[in-house]
Amino acid sequence: MMRIGLILAGGQARRMGGIDKASAILNGRPLIHHVLERLAPQVDQVLISGRSDYGSGLTVLADRTDGPTGPAAGLHAAAKHLADVPDCGLITVPVDAPFLPLDLVERLCAGPLPAIAHAGGRMQPAFSAWTPVEVAAQLAHRPAGAGLALIQLARDANARTVAFENPGAFRNINSAEDLAAAEADVD
């Protein structure tokens, strides 16, 4: 199965004071570069759901008007983009998670899709694996322009849960304080 990574980089960054999270600097490099460094070796291709390629040269998928809003909009745009790719796994990660597991894709794709990561006693819905067909089926009867949480989408699809032991690998950088605290943890 071809594995496609999707970096969810379309957020509003309200808690970051309006700074685009993908461009926020962690130990001298933008967050998106940390995420790419960890995700790219695990997949066959990486796409970005957002407004820019951030100098990466990767394909950028804009939200579509015929789908949901929020993070599910990125998943919808990727599913439409990959509709003609047979046997494809679509793995989502957020742009603000520079410590994502190096075995994330292997573990999420080790069984039937969809699958969602679970760590630290909670679901991690931005870290999930889908097929474009499943995404299309889940969104087929939902109103365009409505918000849809990834956790709800995963529940509705009866996503398989994959337990991870290290909750720190799923830590998000949501504020300037989080960014400063993460400085000491970057390799």
PDB file of C-alpha atoms in Angstrom:
ATOM      1  CA  MET A   1       0.000   0.000   0.000  1.00  0.00           C
ATOM      2  CA  MET A   2       1.302   3.433  -0.940  1.00  0.00           C
ATOM      3  CA  ARG A   3       1.601   5.644   2.162  1.00  0.00           C
ATOM      4  CA  ILE A   4       0.920   9.363   1.858  1.00  0.00           C
ATOM      5  CA  GLY A   5       1.678  11.718   4.743  1.00  0.00           C
ATOM      6  CA  LEU A   6      -0.533  14.773   5.201  1.00  0.00           C
ATOM      7  CA  ILE A   7       0.729  17.611   7.367  1.00  0.00           C
ATOM      8  CA  LEU A   8      -2.217  19.565   8.754  1.00  0.00           C
ATOM      9  CA  ALA A   9      -0.940  23.163   8.604  1.00  0.00           C
ATOM     10  CA  GLY A  10      -4.081  25.192   8.018  1.00  0.00           C
ATOM     11  CA  GLY A  11      -4.910  26.343  11.542  1.00  0.00           C
ATOM     12  CA  GLN A  12      -5.570  29.889  12.684  1.00  0.00           C
ATOM     13  CA  ALA A  13      -2.790  29.905  15.357  1.00  0.00           C
ATOM     14  CA  ARG A  14      -4.860  32.018  17.742  1.00  0.00           C
ATOM     15  CA  ARG A  15      -2.984  30.681  20.787  1.00  0.00           C
ATOM     16  CA  MET A  16       0.325  31.517  19.067  1.00  0.00           C
ATOM     17  CA  GLY A  17      -0.645  35.174  18.823  1.00  0.00           C
ATOM     18  CA  GLY A  18      -1.411  34.882  15.112  1.00  0.00           C
ATOM     19  CA  ILE A  19       2.023  33.469  14.213  1.00  0.00           C
ATOM     20  CA  ASP A  20       1.678  30.739  11.597  1.00  0.00           C
ATOM     21  CA  LYS A  21       2.626  27.594  13.533  1.00  0.00           C
ATOM     22  CA  ALA A  22       4.393  26.024  10.557  1.00  0.00           C
ATOM     23  CA  SER A  23       6.780  28.995  10.480  1.00  0.00           C
ATOM     24  CA  ALA A  24       7.334  29.210  14.247  1.00  0.00           C
ATOM     25  CA  ILE A  25      11.021  28.708  14.979  1.00  0.00           C
ATOM     26  CA  LEU A  26      12.114  25.838  17.224  1.00  0.00           C
ATOM     27  CA  ASN A  27      15.874  25.579  17.765  1.00  0.00           C
ATOM     28  CA  GLY A  28      16.626  27.605  14.646  1.00  0.00           C
ATOM     29  CA  ARG A  29      14.251  25.802  12.273  1.00  0.00           C
ATOM     30  CA  PRO A  30      10.553  26.184  11.432  1.00  0.00           C
ATOM     31  CA  LEU A  31       8.235  23.643  13.090  1.00  0.00           C
ATOM     32  CA  ILE A  32       7.245  22.226   9.718  1.00  0.00           C
ATOM     33  CA  HIS A  33      10.876  21.235   9.082  1.00  0.00           C
ATOM     34  CA  HIS A  34      10.971  19.245  12.342  1.00  0.00           C
ATOM     35  CA  VAL A  35       7.736  17.460  11.366  1.00  0.00           C
ATOM     36  CA  LEU A  36       8.983  16.768   7.822  1.00  0.00           C
ATOM     37  CA  GLU A  37      12.241  15.361   9.150  1.00  0.00           C
ATOM     38  CA  ARG A  38      10.350  12.791  11.218  1.00  0.00           C
ATOM     39  CA  LEU A  39       7.463  12.056   8.823  1.00  0.00           C
ATOM     40  CA  ALA A  40       9.128  11.936   5.382  1.00  0.00           C
ATOM     41  CA  PRO A  41      11.205   8.758   5.995  1.00  0.00           C
ATOM     42  CA  GLN A  42       8.012   6.931   7.015  1.00  0.00           C
ATOM     43  CA  VAL A  43       5.966   7.629   3.867  1.00  0.00           C
ATOM     44  CA  ASP A  44       6.181   7.521   0.075  1.00  0.00           C
ATOM     45  CA  GLN A  45       5.017  11.112  -0.370  1.00  0.00           C
ATOM     46  CA  VAL A  46       4.160  14.126   1.808  1.00  0.00           C
ATOM     47  CA  LEU A  47       1.389  16.638   1.136  1.00  0.00           C
ATOM     48  CA  ILE A  48       0.632  19.827   3.039  1.00  0.00           C
ATOM     49  CA  SER A  49      -2.861  20.951   3.949  1.00  0.00           C
ATOM     50  CA  GLY A  50      -2.459  24.699   4.358  1.00  0.00           C
ATOM     51  CA  ARG A  51      -1.644  27.985   2.702  1.00  0.00           C
ATOM     52  CA  SER A  52       1.980  27.489   1.704  1.00  0.00           C
ATOM     53  CA  ASP A  53       4.660  24.904   1.017  1.00  0.00           C
ATOM     54  CA  TYR A  54       6.983  26.774   3.427  1.00  0.00           C
ATOM     55  CA  GLY A  55       9.865  26.436   1.013  1.00  0.00           C
ATOM     56  CA  SER A  56       9.596  22.637   0.919  1.00  0.00           C
ATOM     57  CA  GLY A  57       8.518  22.285  -2.715  1.00  0.00           C
ATOM     58  CA  LEU A  58       5.769  19.890  -1.600  1.00  0.00           C
ATOM     59  CA  THR A  59       2.232  19.876  -3.003  1.00  0.00           C
ATOM     60  CA  VAL A  60      -0.114  22.150  -1.052  1.00  0.00           C
ATOM     61  CA  LEU A  61      -3.798  21.294  -0.821  1.00  0.00           C
ATOM     62  CA  ALA A  62      -6.196  24.123  -0.052  1.00  0.00           C
ATOM     63  CA  ASP A  63      -9.459  23.513   1.768  1.00  0.00           C
ATOM     64  CA  ARG A  64     -12.357  22.894  -0.588  1.00  0.00           C
ATOM     65  CA  THR A  65     -15.750  24.580  -0.456  1.00  0.00           C
ATOM     66  CA  ASP A  66     -17.568  21.258  -0.899  1.00  0.00           C
ATOM     67  CA  GLY A  67     -16.357  19.790   2.397  1.00  0.00           C
ATOM     68  CA  PRO A  68     -16.116  20.397   6.147  1.00  0.00           C
ATOM     69  CA  THR A  69     -14.162  23.110   7.931  1.00  0.00           C
ATOM     70  CA  GLY A  70     -11.334  22.660  10.428  1.00  0.00           C
ATOM     71  CA  PRO A  71      -8.764  19.836  10.327  1.00  0.00           C
ATOM     72  CA  ALA A  72     -11.281  17.554   8.611  1.00  0.00           C
ATOM     73  CA  ALA A  73     -11.150  19.985   5.664  1.00  0.00           C
ATOM     74  CA  GLY A  74      -7.531  19.019   5.053  1.00  0.00           C
ATOM     75  CA  LEU A  75      -8.394  15.342   5.183  1.00  0.00           C
ATOM     76  CA  HIS A  76     -11.252  15.946   2.725  1.00  0.00           C
ATOM     77  CA  ALA A  77      -9.011  17.873   0.290  1.00  0.00           C
ATOM     78  CA  ALA A  78      -6.397  15.104   0.407  1.00  0.00           C
ATOM     79  CA  ALA A  79      -9.003  12.386  -0.151  1.00  0.00           C
ATOM     80  CA  LYS A  80     -10.284  14.230  -3.227  1.00  0.00           C
ATOM     81  CA  HIS A  81      -6.703  14.755  -4.469  1.00  0.00           C
ATOM     82  CA  LEU A  82      -5.959  11.024  -4.047  1.00  0.00           C
ATOM     83  CA  ALA A  83      -9.306   9.682  -5.287  1.00  0.00           C
ATOM     84  CA  ASP A  84      -7.657   7.940  -8.260  1.00  0.00           C
ATOM     85  CA  VAL A  85      -4.777   6.407  -6.276  1.00  0.00           C
ATOM     86  CA  PRO A  86      -5.574   2.750  -5.623  1.00  0.00           C
ATOM     87  CA  ASP A  87      -4.524   1.113  -2.374  1.00  0.00           C
ATOM     88  CA  CYS A  88      -3.422   4.260  -0.601  1.00  0.00           C
ATOM     89  CA  GLY A  89      -3.027   4.987   3.094  1.00  0.00           C
ATOM     90  CA  LEU A  90      -3.387   8.639   4.121  1.00  0.00           C
ATOM     91  CA  ILE A  91      -1.619   9.443   7.390  1.00  0.00           C
ATOM     92  CA  THR A  92      -2.316  12.775   9.093  1.00  0.00           C
ATOM     93  CA  VAL A  93      -0.029  14.642  11.476  1.00  0.00           C
ATOM     94  CA  PRO A  94      -0.315  18.198  12.806  1.00  0.00           C
ATOM     95  CA  VAL A  95       2.316  20.780  11.917  1.00  0.00           C
ATOM     96  CA  ASP A  96       2.783  21.652  15.583  1.00  0.00           C
ATOM     97  CA  ALA A  97       3.984  18.195  16.702  1.00  0.00           C
ATOM     98  CA  PRO A  98       7.776  18.174  16.230  1.00  0.00           C
ATOM     99  CA  PHE A  99       8.290  15.035  18.360  1.00  0.00           C
ATOM    100  CA  LEU A 100       5.955  12.647  16.478  1.00  0.00           C
ATOM    101  CA  PRO A 101       6.909   8.963  16.781  1.00  0.00           C
ATOM    102  CA  LEU A 102       9.402   7.590  14.291  1.00  0.00           C
ATOM    103  CA  ASP A 103       7.256   4.452  13.996  1.00  0.00           C
ATOM    104  CA  LEU A 104       3.904   6.262  13.725  1.00  0.00           C
ATOM    105  CA  VAL A 105       3.098   5.226  10.157  1.00  0.00           C
ATOM    106  CA  GLU A 106       4.276   1.641  10.575  1.00  0.00           C
ATOM    107  CA  ARG A 107       2.095   1.143  13.640  1.00  0.00           C
ATOM    108  CA  LEU A 108      -0.986   2.953  12.339  1.00  0.00           C
ATOM    109  CA  CYS A 109      -0.845   1.013   9.058  1.00  0.00           C
ATOM    110  CA  ALA A 110      -0.152  -2.390  10.657  1.00  0.00           C
ATOM    111  CA  GLY A 111      -3.855  -3.268  10.636  1.00  0.00           C
ATOM    112  CA  PRO A 112      -7.076  -2.222   8.964  1.00  0.00           C
ATOM    113  CA  LEU A 113      -7.697   1.469   8.308  1.00  0.00           C
ATOM    114  CA  PRO A 114      -8.884   3.829   9.619  1.00  0.00           C
ATOM    115  CA  ALA A 115      -6.704   3.893  12.716  1.00  0.00           C
ATOM    116  CA  ILE A 116      -6.151   6.560  15.351  1.00  0.00           C
ATOM    117  CA  ALA A 117      -3.289   6.992  17.824  1.00  0.00           C
ATOM    118  CA  HIS A 118      -3.938   6.808  21.572  1.00  0.00           C
ATOM    119  CA  ALA A 119      -1.386   7.994  24.133  1.00  0.00           C
ATOM    120  CA  GLY A 120      -1.350   9.565  27.545  1.00  0.00           C
ATOM    121  CA  GLY A 121      -4.836   8.306  28.317  1.00  0.00           C
ATOM    122  CA  ARG A 122      -6.464  10.044  25.369  1.00  0.00           C
ATOM    123  CA  MET A 123      -7.106   9.791  21.672  1.00  0.00           C
ATOM    124  CA  GLN A 124      -4.780  11.755  19.399  1.00  0.00           C
ATOM    125  CA  PRO A 125      -7.116  12.419  16.446  1.00  0.00           C
ATOM    126  CA  ALA A 126      -4.690  14.503  14.389  1.00  0.00           C
ATOM    127  CA  PHE A 127      -2.449  11.402  14.249  1.00  0.00           C
ATOM    128  CA  SER A 128      -4.511   8.986  12.198  1.00  0.00           C
ATOM    129  CA  ALA A 129      -4.475   6.792   9.096  1.00  0.00           C
ATOM    130  CA  TRP A 130      -7.255   6.558   6.510  1.00  0.00           C
ATOM    131  CA  THR A 131      -8.003   5.492   2.991  1.00  0.00           C
ATOM    132  CA  PRO A 132      -9.351   8.155   0.632  1.00  0.00           C
ATOM    133  CA  VAL A 133     -12.358   5.880  -0.002  1.00  0.00           C
ATOM    134  CA  GLU A 134     -13.204   5.776   3.727  1.00  0.00           C
ATOM    135  CA  VAL A 135     -12.866   9.557   4.066  1.00  0.00           C
ATOM    136  CA  ALA A 136     -15.185  10.065   1.083  1.00  0.00           C
ATOM    137  CA  ALA A 137     -17.717   7.624   2.534  1.00  0.00           C
ATOM    138  CA  GLN A 138     -17.683   9.330   5.933  1.00  0.00           C
ATOM    139  CA  LEU A 139     -18.111  12.804   4.432  1.00  0.00           C
ATOM    140  CA  ALA A 140     -20.618  11.953   1.685  1.00  0.00           C
ATOM    141  CA  HIS A 141     -23.716  12.917   3.647  1.00  0.00           C
ATOM    142  CA  ARG A 142     -22.344  15.722   5.797  1.00  0.00           C
ATOM    143  CA  PRO A 143     -23.169  19.338   4.978  1.00  0.00           C
ATOM    144  CA  ALA A 144     -20.429  21.361   3.258  1.00  0.00           C
ATOM    145  CA  GLY A 145     -19.053  24.212   5.325  1.00  0.00           C
ATOM    146  CA  ALA A 146     -19.896  22.622   8.677  1.00  0.00           C
ATOM    147  CA  GLY A 147     -17.264  22.014  11.312  1.00  0.00           C
ATOM    148  CA  LEU A 148     -16.289  18.425  11.949  1.00  0.00           C
ATOM    149  CA  ALA A 149     -13.867  17.227  14.616  1.00  0.00           C
ATOM    150  CA  LEU A 150     -11.410  14.526  13.576  1.00  0.00           C
ATOM    151  CA  ILE A 151     -12.260  12.560  16.720  1.00  0.00           C
ATOM    152  CA  GLN A 152     -15.917  12.465  15.662  1.00  0.00           C
ATOM    153  CA  LEU A 153     -14.963  11.371  12.167  1.00  0.00           C
ATOM    154  CA  ALA A 154     -12.814   8.583  13.647  1.00  0.00           C
ATOM    155  CA  ARG A 155     -15.620   7.458  15.963  1.00  0.00           C
ATOM    156  CA  ASP A 156     -18.168   7.442  13.141  1.00  0.00           C
ATOM    157  CA  ALA A 157     -15.791   5.325  11.037  1.00  0.00           C
ATOM    158  CA  ASN A 158     -15.138   2.889  13.921  1.00  0.00           C
ATOM    159  CA  ALA A 159     -11.431   3.646  13.641  1.00  0.00           C
ATOM    160  CA  ARG A 160      -9.088   1.125  15.187  1.00  0.00           C
ATOM    161  CA  THR A 161      -7.173   2.481  18.203  1.00  0.00           C
ATOM    162  CA  VAL A 162      -3.388   2.094  18.285  1.00  0.00           C
ATOM    163  CA  ALA A 163      -1.761   2.551  21.704  1.00  0.00           C
ATOM    164  CA  PHE A 164       1.540   4.412  21.977  1.00  0.00           C
ATOM    165  CA  GLU A 165       3.554   4.358  25.190  1.00  0.00           C
ATOM    166  CA  ASN A 166       5.191   7.809  24.957  1.00  0.00           C
ATOM    167  CA  PRO A 167       2.625  10.617  25.253  1.00  0.00           C
ATOM    168  CA  GLY A 168       5.425  13.191  24.878  1.00  0.00           C
ATOM    169  CA  ALA A 169       5.778  12.197  21.228  1.00  0.00           C
ATOM    170  CA  PHE A 170       2.318  13.677  20.634  1.00  0.00           C
ATOM    171  CA  ARG A 171       2.999  16.972  22.381  1.00  0.00           C
ATOM    172  CA  ASN A 172       1.686  19.971  20.461  1.00  0.00           C
ATOM    173  CA  ILE A 173       3.241  23.423  20.355  1.00  0.00           C
ATOM    174  CA  ASN A 174       0.184  25.606  20.919  1.00  0.00           C
ATOM    175  CA  SER A 175       1.642  28.746  22.485  1.00  0.00           C
ATOM    176  CA  ALA A 176       4.820  30.779  22.787  1.00  0.00           C
ATOM    177  CA  GLU A 177       5.302  29.167  26.209  1.00  0.00           C
ATOM    178  CA  ASP A 178       5.040  25.668  24.692  1.00  0.00           C
ATOM    179  CA  LEU A 179       7.590  26.660  22.065  1.00  0.00           C
ATOM    180  CA  ALA A 180      10.032  27.899  24.698  1.00  0.00           C
ATOM    181  CA  ALA A 181       9.582  24.734  26.789  1.00  0.00           C
ATOM    182  CA  ALA A 182      10.189  22.523  23.739  1.00  0.00           C
ATOM    183  CA  GLU A 183      13.553  24.146  22.972  1.00  0.00           C
ATOM    184  CA  ALA A 184      15.323  21.862  25.455  1.00  0.00           C
ATOM    185  CA  ASP A 185      13.740  18.708  24.020  1.00  0.00           C
ATOM    186  CA  VAL A 186      14.785  19.006  20.364  1.00  0.00           C
ATOM    187  CA  ASP A 187      17.603  16.675  19.298  1.00  0.00           C
TER     188      ASP A 187
END
